[in-house]
CSV table of C-alpha atoms and ligand atoms in Angstrom, one decimal:
chain,number,residue,atom,x,y,z
M,1,UNK,CA,122.8,-2.6,50.7
M,2,UNK,CA,120.8,-3.4,47.5
M,3,UNK,CA,117.0,-3.4,47.9
M,4,UNK,CA,115.5,-6.9,47.8
M,5,UNK,CA,112.4,-6.9,45.5
M,6,UNK,CA,109.2,-8.0,47.2
M,7,UNK,CA,107.6,-11.3,46.1
M,8,UNK,CA,104.3,-10.2,44.5
M,9,UNK,CA,102.6,-13.6,45.5
M,10,UNK,CA,103.5,-13.3,49.1
M,11,UNK,CA,100.7,-11.5,51.2
M,12,UNK,CA,101.6,-8.0,52.5
M,13,UNK,CA,102.8,-8.1,56.2
M,14,UNK,CA,100.0,-6.9,58.5
M,15,UNK,CA,100.3,-3.3,59.7
M,16,UNK,CA,101.1,-2.7,63.3
M,17,UNK,CA,98.1,-1.1,65.2
M,18,UNK,CA,99.9,2.2,65.6
M,19,UNK,CA,100.6,2.4,61.9
M,20,UNK,CA,97.0,1.5,61.1
M,21,UNK,CA,95.7,4.3,63.4
M,22,UNK,CA,98.1,6.7,61.8
M,23,UNK,CA,96.9,5.9,58.3
M,24,UNK,CA,93.3,6.1,59.3
M,25,UNK,CA,94.0,9.4,61.0
M,26,UNK,CA,95.5,10.7,57.8
M,27,UNK,CA,92.6,9.6,55.7
M,28,UNK,CA,90.2,11.4,58.1
M,29,UNK,CA,92.4,14.5,58.3
M,30,UNK,CA,92.1,15.3,54.5
M,31,UNK,CA,88.3,15.9,54.5
M,32,UNK,CA,88.5,17.6,57.9
M,33,UNK,CA,91.0,20.1,56.5
M,34,UNK,CA,88.8,20.7,53.5
M,35,UNK,CA,85.8,21.4,55.7
M,36,UNK,CA,87.9,23.7,57.9
M,37,UNK,CA,89.1,25.6,54.9
M,38,UNK,CA,85.5,26.1,53.6
M,39,UNK,CA,84.3,27.1,57.1
M,40,UNK,CA,87.2,29.6,57.4
M,41,UNK,CA,86.5,31.1,54.0
M,42,UNK,CA,82.8,31.3,54.8
M,43,UNK,CA,83.6,33.0,58.1
M,44,UNK,CA,81.9,30.4,60.3
M,45,UNK,CA,85.0,29.9,62.5
M,46,UNK,CA,85.7,33.6,62.9
M,47,UNK,CA,82.3,35.3,63.1
M,48,UNK,CA,83.9,38.7,63.7
M,49,UNK,CA,86.2,38.5,60.7
M,50,UNK,CA,85.0,40.6,57.8
M,51,UNK,CA,84.1,38.3,54.9
M,52,UNK,CA,82.1,38.7,51.7
M,53,UNK,CA,79.3,36.8,53.4
M,54,UNK,CA,79.2,39.3,56.3
M,55,UNK,CA,79.3,42.4,54.1
M,56,UNK,CA,76.5,41.1,51.8
M,57,UNK,CA,74.5,39.9,54.8
M,58,UNK,CA,74.8,43.4,56.2
M,59,UNK,CA,73.6,45.0,53.0
M,60,UNK,CA,70.5,42.7,53.3
M,61,UNK,CA,70.0,43.5,56.9
M,62,UNK,CA,70.1,47.3,56.3
M,63,UNK,CA,68.1,47.4,53.0
M,64,UNK,CA,65.8,44.4,53.5
M,65,UNK,CA,65.8,41.2,51.4
M,66,UNK,CA,65.1,41.7,47.7
M,67,UNK,CA,65.5,38.3,46.1
M,68,UNK,CA,67.0,38.3,42.6
M,69,UNK,CA,68.4,41.8,42.9
M,70,UNK,CA,72.0,43.0,43.3
M,71,UNK,CA,72.7,43.6,47.0
M,72,UNK,CA,74.1,47.0,46.3
M,73,UNK,CA,73.4,49.2,43.3
M,74,UNK,CA,70.1,47.3,43.2
M,75,UNK,CA,68.0,49.8,41.1
M,76,UNK,CA,69.4,49.8,37.6
M,77,UNK,CA,68.9,49.5,33.8
M,78,UNK,CA,71.0,47.9,31.1
M,79,UNK,CA,72.5,49.8,28.1
M,80,UNK,CA,74.5,48.6,25.1
M,81,UNK,CA,76.7,50.2,22.5
M,82,UNK,CA,80.4,50.3,21.7
M,83,UNK,CA,83.8,51.8,22.5
M,84,UNK,CA,85.7,53.4,19.7
M,85,UNK,CA,89.3,53.4,20.7
M,86,UNK,CA,91.5,56.4,19.7
M,87,UNK,CA,94.6,54.2,19.9
M,88,UNK,CA,96.2,56.7,22.3
M,89,UNK,CA,96.2,54.3,25.2
M,90,UNK,CA,98.3,51.8,23.4
M,91,UNK,CA,101.3,53.7,24.8
M,92,UNK,CA,100.3,52.8,28.4
M,93,UNK,CA,98.5,49.4,27.9
M,94,UNK,CA,98.9,46.4,25.7
M,95,UNK,CA,95.2,45.5,26.2
M,96,UNK,CA,93.7,44.7,22.9
M,97,UNK,CA,90.7,46.9,23.4
M,98,UNK,CA,92.9,50.0,23.2
M,99,UNK,CA,94.1,49.2,19.6
M,100,UNK,CA,92.3,51.6,17.3
M,101,UNK,CA,88.9,50.3,16.4
M,102,UNK,CA,85.4,49.4,17.8
M,103,UNK,CA,84.6,47.1,20.7
M,104,UNK,CA,81.1,46.1,21.8
M,105,UNK,CA,80.1,47.3,25.3
M,106,UNK,CA,77.4,46.0,27.7
M,107,UNK,CA,76.7,48.6,30.4
M,108,UNK,CA,74.4,49.2,33.4
M,109,UNK,CA,73.3,52.4,35.0
M,110,UNK,CA,72.3,52.2,38.6
M,111,UNK,CA,71.9,54.0,41.9
M,112,UNK,CA,74.1,53.0,44.8
M,113,UNK,CA,72.2,51.3,47.6
M,114,UNK,CA,70.5,48.0,48.1
M,115,UNK,CA,66.9,49.1,47.5
M,116,UNK,CA,65.6,48.2,44.0
M,117,UNK,CA,62.4,50.2,44.2
M,118,UNK,CA,63.6,53.4,45.9
M,119,UNK,CA,62.6,56.7,44.3
M,120,UNK,CA,65.2,58.4,42.1
M,121,UNK,CA,66.9,61.3,43.8
M,122,UNK,CA,69.6,63.6,42.3
M,123,UNK,CA,71.8,63.3,45.5
M,124,UNK,CA,71.9,59.5,45.4
M,125,UNK,CA,75.2,58.2,44.1
M,126,UNK,CA,74.8,57.1,40.4
M,127,UNK,CA,76.9,54.5,38.7
M,128,UNK,CA,77.8,53.3,35.2
M,129,UNK,CA,79.3,49.8,34.9
M,130,UNK,CA,80.9,48.8,31.6
M,131,UNK,CA,81.9,45.4,30.1
M,132,UNK,CA,84.2,45.8,27.1
M,133,UNK,CA,84.0,42.7,24.8
M,134,UNK,CA,86.9,42.7,22.3
M,135,UNK,CA,87.0,39.9,19.7
M,136,UNK,CA,90.1,38.4,21.5
M,137,UNK,CA,87.9,37.5,24.4
M,138,UNK,CA,90.1,39.5,26.8
M,139,UNK,CA,87.3,41.4,28.6
M,140,UNK,CA,87.6,44.5,30.7
M,141,UNK,CA,84.9,45.1,33.4
M,142,UNK,CA,84.7,48.3,35.3
M,143,UNK,CA,82.1,49.9,37.7
M,144,UNK,CA,82.3,53.7,38.1
M,145,UNK,CA,80.5,56.1,40.3
M,146,UNK,CA,79.7,59.9,40.1
M,147,UNK,CA,81.7,60.9,43.2
M,148,UNK,CA,85.3,62.3,42.9
M,149,UNK,CA,86.9,60.1,45.5
M,150,UNK,CA,86.0,57.0,47.5
M,151,UNK,CA,85.4,57.8,51.2
M,152,UNK,CA,87.5,54.9,52.6
M,153,UNK,CA,90.6,52.9,51.8
M,154,UNK,CA,89.9,49.5,53.3
M,155,UNK,CA,86.9,47.0,53.3
M,156,UNK,CA,86.9,47.3,57.2
M,157,UNK,CA,86.4,51.1,56.9
M,158,UNK,CA,83.7,50.6,54.2
M,159,UNK,CA,81.9,48.2,56.5
M,160,UNK,CA,82.1,50.6,59.5
M,161,UNK,CA,80.8,53.4,57.4
M,162,UNK,CA,78.0,51.3,56.0
M,163,UNK,CA,76.8,50.6,59.6
M,164,UNK,CA,77.3,54.2,60.8
M,165,UNK,CA,75.6,56.0,57.9
M,166,UNK,CA,72.3,54.1,58.1
M,167,UNK,CA,69.3,56.4,58.6
M,168,UNK,CA,67.9,56.4,62.1
M,169,UNK,CA,64.2,55.3,61.7
M,170,UNK,CA,63.1,58.1,64.0
M,171,UNK,CA,64.7,60.9,61.9
M,172,UNK,CA,65.3,59.4,58.5
M,173,UNK,CA,68.9,60.6,58.8
M,174,UNK,CA,72.1,59.0,60.0
M,175,UNK,CA,72.6,59.1,63.7
M,176,UNK,CA,75.1,62.0,64.3
M,177,UNK,CA,76.6,60.1,67.3
M,178,UNK,CA,77.3,57.0,65.1
M,179,UNK,CA,78.8,59.2,62.3
M,180,UNK,CA,81.0,61.0,64.9
M,181,UNK,CA,82.2,57.7,66.3
M,182,UNK,CA,83.0,56.6,62.7
M,183,UNK,CA,84.9,59.8,62.0
M,184,UNK,CA,86.9,59.4,65.2
M,185,UNK,CA,87.8,55.8,64.3
M,186,UNK,CA,88.7,56.7,60.7
M,187,UNK,CA,89.9,60.4,60.9
M,188,UNK,CA,91.5,60.4,57.4
M,189,UNK,CA,88.0,59.9,55.8
M,190,UNK,CA,87.0,63.4,56.8
M,191,UNK,CA,88.9,65.0,53.9
M,192,UNK,CA,87.4,62.6,51.3
M,193,UNK,CA,84.0,63.2,52.8
M,194,UNK,CA,84.4,67.0,52.3
M,195,UNK,CA,85.4,66.5,48.7
M,196,UNK,CA,82.4,64.3,48.1
M,197,UNK,CA,80.1,66.9,49.7
M,198,UNK,CA,81.5,69.7,47.6
M,199,UNK,CA,81.0,68.0,44.3
M,200,UNK,CA,78.7,69.4,41.6
M,201,UNK,CA,75.7,67.2,41.1
M,202,UNK,CA,74.6,67.0,37.5
M,203,UNK,CA,71.0,66.8,36.2
M,204,UNK,CA,70.9,63.1,35.4
M,205,UNK,CA,72.6,59.9,34.3
M,206,UNK,CA,73.6,61.2,30.8
M,207,UNK,CA,75.5,64.2,32.0
M,208,UNK,CA,77.3,62.5,34.9
M,209,UNK,CA,81.0,62.1,35.2
M,210,UNK,CA,81.7,58.5,36.3
M,211,UNK,CA,85.0,57.7,38.1
M,212,UNK,CA,86.7,54.4,38.5
M,213,UNK,CA,88.4,55.7,41.7
M,214,UNK,CA,90.6,52.6,42.3
M,215,UNK,CA,94.2,52.6,41.1
M,216,UNK,CA,95.3,49.9,38.6
M,217,UNK,CA,98.6,49.3,36.9
M,218,UNK,CA,98.7,49.6,33.1
M,219,UNK,CA,101.4,47.6,31.4
M,220,UNK,CA,102.5,48.5,27.8
M,221,UNK,CA,104.0,46.3,25.1
M,222,UNK,CA,107.5,46.9,26.4
M,223,UNK,CA,106.6,46.0,29.9
M,224,UNK,CA,106.5,49.5,31.4
M,225,UNK,CA,104.0,49.8,34.3
M,226,UNK,CA,102.1,53.0,35.0
M,227,UNK,CA,99.6,53.6,37.8
M,228,UNK,CA,96.3,54.6,36.3
M,229,UNK,CA,92.9,55.9,37.4
M,230,UNK,CA,90.1,56.4,34.9
M,231,UNK,CA,86.9,58.3,34.4
M,232,UNK,CA,84.3,58.7,31.7
M,233,UNK,CA,83.4,62.3,30.9
M,234,UNK,CA,80.1,63.1,29.2
M,235,UNK,CA,80.1,64.4,25.7
M,236,UNK,CA,76.6,65.8,26.5
M,237,UNK,CA,76.8,69.2,28.2
M,238,UNK,CA,76.8,69.0,32.0
M,239,UNK,CA,73.9,70.8,33.7
M,240,UNK,CA,74.2,71.3,37.4
M,241,UNK,CA,71.2,70.6,39.6
M,242,UNK,CA,70.2,71.1,43.2
M,243,UNK,CA,70.9,67.7,44.9
M,244,UNK,CA,68.0,68.3,47.3
M,245,UNK,CA,65.5,69.1,44.5
M,246,UNK,CA,62.4,67.0,44.8
M,247,UNK,CA,62.4,64.0,42.5
M,248,UNK,CA,60.1,64.5,39.4
M,249,UNK,CA,58.8,60.9,39.6
M,250,UNK,CA,59.7,57.7,41.2
M,251,UNK,CA,61.8,56.7,38.1
M,252,UNK,CA,62.4,60.3,37.1
M,253,UNK,CA,66.1,60.1,36.3
M,254,UNK,CA,65.8,56.7,34.5
M,255,UNK,CA,62.9,58.0,32.5
M,256,UNK,CA,64.9,61.0,31.4
M,257,UNK,CA,67.8,58.8,30.3
M,258,UNK,CA,65.4,56.5,28.3
M,259,UNK,CA,63.9,59.6,26.6
M,260,UNK,CA,67.4,60.9,25.8
M,261,UNK,CA,68.6,57.7,24.3
M,262,UNK,CA,65.4,57.4,22.2
M,263,UNK,CA,66.4,60.8,20.7
M,264,UNK,CA,70.1,60.2,20.1
M,265,UNK,CA,72.9,58.0,21.5
M,266,UNK,CA,74.7,59.2,24.7
M,267,UNK,CA,78.5,59.4,24.8
M,268,UNK,CA,81.4,59.6,27.2
M,269,UNK,CA,85.1,60.0,26.6
M,270,UNK,CA,87.2,57.5,28.4
M,271,UNK,CA,90.1,59.4,30.1
M,272,UNK,CA,93.0,57.8,31.8
M,273,UNK,CA,94.9,59.7,34.4
M,274,UNK,CA,98.6,58.6,34.7
M,275,UNK,CA,100.1,58.5,38.2
M,276,UNK,CA,103.7,59.2,39.1
M,277,UNK,CA,106.0,57.6,41.6
M,278,UNK,CA,104.7,58.3,45.1
M,279,UNK,CA,101.1,58.8,44.1
M,280,UNK,CA,98.9,56.8,46.5
M,281,UNK,CA,97.0,53.7,45.3
M,282,UNK,CA,94.4,54.1,48.1
M,283,UNK,CA,91.1,55.4,46.5
M,284,UNK,CA,90.4,57.9,49.3
M,285,UNK,CA,93.4,60.0,48.5
M,286,UNK,CA,93.4,62.3,45.5
M,287,UNK,CA,96.4,62.6,43.1
M,288,UNK,CA,98.0,66.0,42.6
M,289,UNK,CA,96.2,68.1,40.0
M,290,UNK,CA,97.8,68.3,36.5
M,291,UNK,CA,98.7,64.7,36.1
M,292,UNK,CA,99.0,63.7,32.4
M,293,UNK,CA,95.7,62.4,30.9
M,294,UNK,CA,95.2,60.2,27.9
M,295,UNK,CA,92.0,60.3,25.9
M,296,UNK,CA,91.5,56.6,25.2
M,297,UNK,CA,88.4,56.8,23.1
M,298,UNK,CA,84.6,57.3,23.1
M,299,UNK,CA,81.9,55.1,24.7
M,300,UNK,CA,78.6,55.3,22.8
M,301,UNK,CA,75.4,53.8,24.3
M,302,UNK,CA,72.6,53.7,21.8
M,303,UNK,CA,70.1,51.3,23.4
M,304,UNK,CA,68.7,50.9,26.9
M,305,UNK,CA,66.9,47.8,28.2
M,306,UNK,CA,65.1,46.8,31.4
M,307,UNK,CA,67.1,44.4,33.6
M,308,UNK,CA,64.1,42.0,33.3
M,309,UNK,CA,65.3,41.0,29.8
M,310,UNK,CA,68.5,42.9,29.4
M,311,UNK,CA,72.0,41.7,28.7
M,312,UNK,CA,73.5,43.2,31.9
M,313,UNK,CA,71.4,41.2,34.3
M,314,UNK,CA,73.6,38.2,34.5
M,315,UNK,CA,76.9,40.2,34.4
M,316,UNK,CA,79.0,40.5,37.5
M,317,UNK,CA,80.9,43.8,37.1
M,318,UNK,CA,83.8,42.4,39.1
M,319,UNK,CA,86.6,45.1,38.8
M,320,UNK,CA,89.3,42.4,38.8
M,321,UNK,CA,88.1,41.0,35.5
M,322,UNK,CA,91.0,42.6,33.5
M,323,UNK,CA,92.7,42.0,30.2
M,324,UNK,CA,96.5,41.4,30.0
M,325,UNK,CA,97.8,45.0,30.1
M,326,UNK,CA,95.8,46.0,33.2
M,327,UNK,CA,96.6,44.7,36.6
M,328,UNK,CA,95.5,45.4,40.2
M,329,UNK,CA,97.7,47.6,42.4
M,330,UNK,CA,98.2,47.7,46.2
M,331,UNK,CA,94.7,49.3,46.5
M,332,UNK,CA,92.9,47.0,48.9
M,333,UNK,CA,89.4,47.8,47.6
M,334,UNK,CA,89.2,45.9,44.3
M,335,UNK,CA,89.8,42.5,45.8
M,336,UNK,CA,87.2,43.1,48.5
M,337,UNK,CA,84.8,44.3,45.8
M,338,UNK,CA,85.5,41.1,43.8
M,339,UNK,CA,84.7,38.9,46.7
M,340,UNK,CA,81.5,40.8,47.7
M,341,UNK,CA,80.2,41.0,44.1
M,342,UNK,CA,80.7,37.2,43.7
M,343,UNK,CA,78.6,36.6,46.8
M,344,UNK,CA,75.9,39.0,45.7
M,345,UNK,CA,76.0,37.4,42.2
M,346,UNK,CA,75.7,33.9,43.5
M,347,UNK,CA,72.7,34.8,45.7
M,348,UNK,CA,70.8,36.7,43.0
M,349,UNK,CA,71.4,34.1,40.3
M,350,UNK,CA,70.0,31.5,42.6
M,351,UNK,CA,66.8,33.6,43.1
M,352,UNK,CA,66.0,34.2,39.5
M,353,UNK,CA,62.7,32.3,39.7
M,354,UNK,CA,61.4,34.4,42.6
M,355,UNK,CA,62.6,37.9,41.4
M,356,UNK,CA,59.8,40.4,40.8
M,357,UNK,CA,60.0,42.7,37.8
M,358,UNK,CA,62.6,45.5,38.2
M,359,UNK,CA,61.6,49.1,38.8
M,360,UNK,CA,62.4,50.1,35.2
M,361,UNK,CA,60.4,47.6,33.1
M,362,UNK,CA,60.5,46.8,29.4
M,363,UNK,CA,57.1,48.7,29.1
M,364,UNK,CA,58.8,51.9,30.5
M,365,UNK,CA,61.5,51.6,27.8
M,366,UNK,CA,58.9,50.9,25.1
M,367,UNK,CA,56.9,53.9,26.2
M,368,UNK,CA,60.0,56.2,25.8
M,369,UNK,CA,60.5,56.7,29.6
M,370,UNK,CA,57.1,58.4,30.4
M,371,UNK,CA,56.1,56.0,33.2
Y,401,HEM,C1,84.7,47.6,49.8
Y,401,HEM,C2,84.1,48.4,49.0
Y,401,HEM,C3,82.9,47.9,48.2
Y,401,HEM,C4,81.9,46.9,48.4
Y,401,HEM,C5,81.9,46.0,49.6
Y,401,HEM,C6,81.0,46.9,47.4
Y,401,HEM,C7,79.9,46.1,47.2
Y,401,HEM,C8,79.1,46.0,46.1
Y,401,HEM,C9,78.1,44.9,45.8
Y,401,HEM,C10,77.8,43.7,46.8
Y,401,HEM,C11,77.6,45.1,44.6
Y,401,HEM,C12,76.5,44.3,43.9
Y,401,HEM,C13,77.3,43.4,42.9
Y,401,HEM,C14,76.4,42.5,42.1
Y,401,HEM,O1,75.5,41.8,42.6
Y,401,HEM,O2,76.7,42.3,40.8
Y,401,HEM,C15,78.2,46.4,44.2
Y,401,HEM,C16,77.9,46.9,43.0
Y,401,HEM,C17,78.5,48.0,42.4
Y,401,HEM,N1,79.6,48.7,43.0
Y,401,HEM,FE1,80.5,48.3,44.7
Y,401,HEM,N2,81.3,48.0,46.5
Y,401,HEM,C18,82.5,48.6,47.0
Y,401,HEM,C19,83.2,49.6,46.4
Y,401,HEM,C20,82.9,50.2,45.2
Y,401,HEM,C21,83.7,51.2,44.5
Y,401,HEM,C22,85.0,51.8,45.0
Y,401,HEM,C23,83.0,51.5,43.4
Y,401,HEM,C24,83.4,52.4,42.3
Y,401,HEM,C25,84.5,53.1,42.1
Y,401,HEM,C26,81.9,50.6,43.3
Y,401,HEM,C27,81.0,50.6,42.2
Y,401,HEM,C28,80.0,49.7,42.1
Y,401,HEM,C29,79.1,49.6,40.9
Y,401,HEM,C30,79.2,50.5,39.7
Y,401,HEM,C31,78.2,48.6,41.2
Y,401,HEM,C32,77.1,48.2,40.2
Y,401,HEM,C33,77.6,47.2,39.2
Y,401,HEM,C34,76.4,46.8,38.4
Y,401,HEM,O3,75.7,47.7,37.8
Y,401,HEM,O4,76.2,45.6,38.3
Y,401,HEM,N3,81.8,49.8,44.4
Y,401,HEM,N4,79.1,46.9,45.1
């Protein structure tokens, strides 16, 4: 039957009460769903679910509140320079930064841990984060650490380890019972733990090998995908040190780096390790020795700056900020990192007005690292 057009001058027929209730219900349901979605994402509905809020709140609980600082890798210093691409990595990735040439880099050296004023110790895990800024705007951000393998493969295991490894106030060391319980719950972490323990600890930031640890997929110009892990290897000779050696000064390792950069730029070779079918994505499992490596180019850092006025302070080294040509893999850690770093970034950016000066100040840099 053809539809009879409604007379626009005739008033609309009144809705039946049930229809009115239904419409009102629908109008109310939309904001309710939105609130529920936010509450779920924030973890308010599921207080035992592991969220970025919970991980970051736990860092704060364990390390104390330090407004304005990163909630992990809190003690750090900025560095700038460039990446000179060799062009060799073009075969595995179409990312513009791998084309032969020079790309500016903004980096940050730091110690793992959420205490921005802790004394430098050789055994503390060191990090180097890099932000590659090619003219195309297709940035690459990576955060690397000086251990050969990550101890865990999931954010849940990371969280459990965070809780278990906290020093007991009575002894200053992790509670062995808690560590044993962690090892029993996550038995596969034992092998990674042994590799980390057996590593050679170098004398400072400049002679550290920094490893990306997570597995990513590199895509080349013809669409071929390759699993890749990367490291930066120091051009400076590596000098092994006793990890338990007493620290020379509260900022001893940062001072040494400032003094080194004042003498000459520090450099690392960016080396890609190419995985093969069957190699695990999980960062707590090593790949077989002898995998093909590609020397992608050299990172040169010729200036260091305090975080107080430095170009790395407002950077979130989110490992999922990737150019076309690099993609995440099934490794569960990068997306958890991304969420936690965003939470930490949001908190610290909101606290800029109350942040005290960082441990490494502009005066330390100006004085050549002799604080
Ligand atoms: C689930 C595992 C992890 C969690 C929850 C986590 C958490 C965090 C958080 C909250 C920050 C502070 C971010 C900011 O405020 O900008 C941070 C910094 C950092 N993390 Fe992780 N992290 C994890 C795994 C890793 C792994 C596997 C690596 C290296 C391979 C890594 C390397 C770094 C580095 C280098 C920084 C300092 C970046 C900078 O200097 O700004 N993290 N992490």
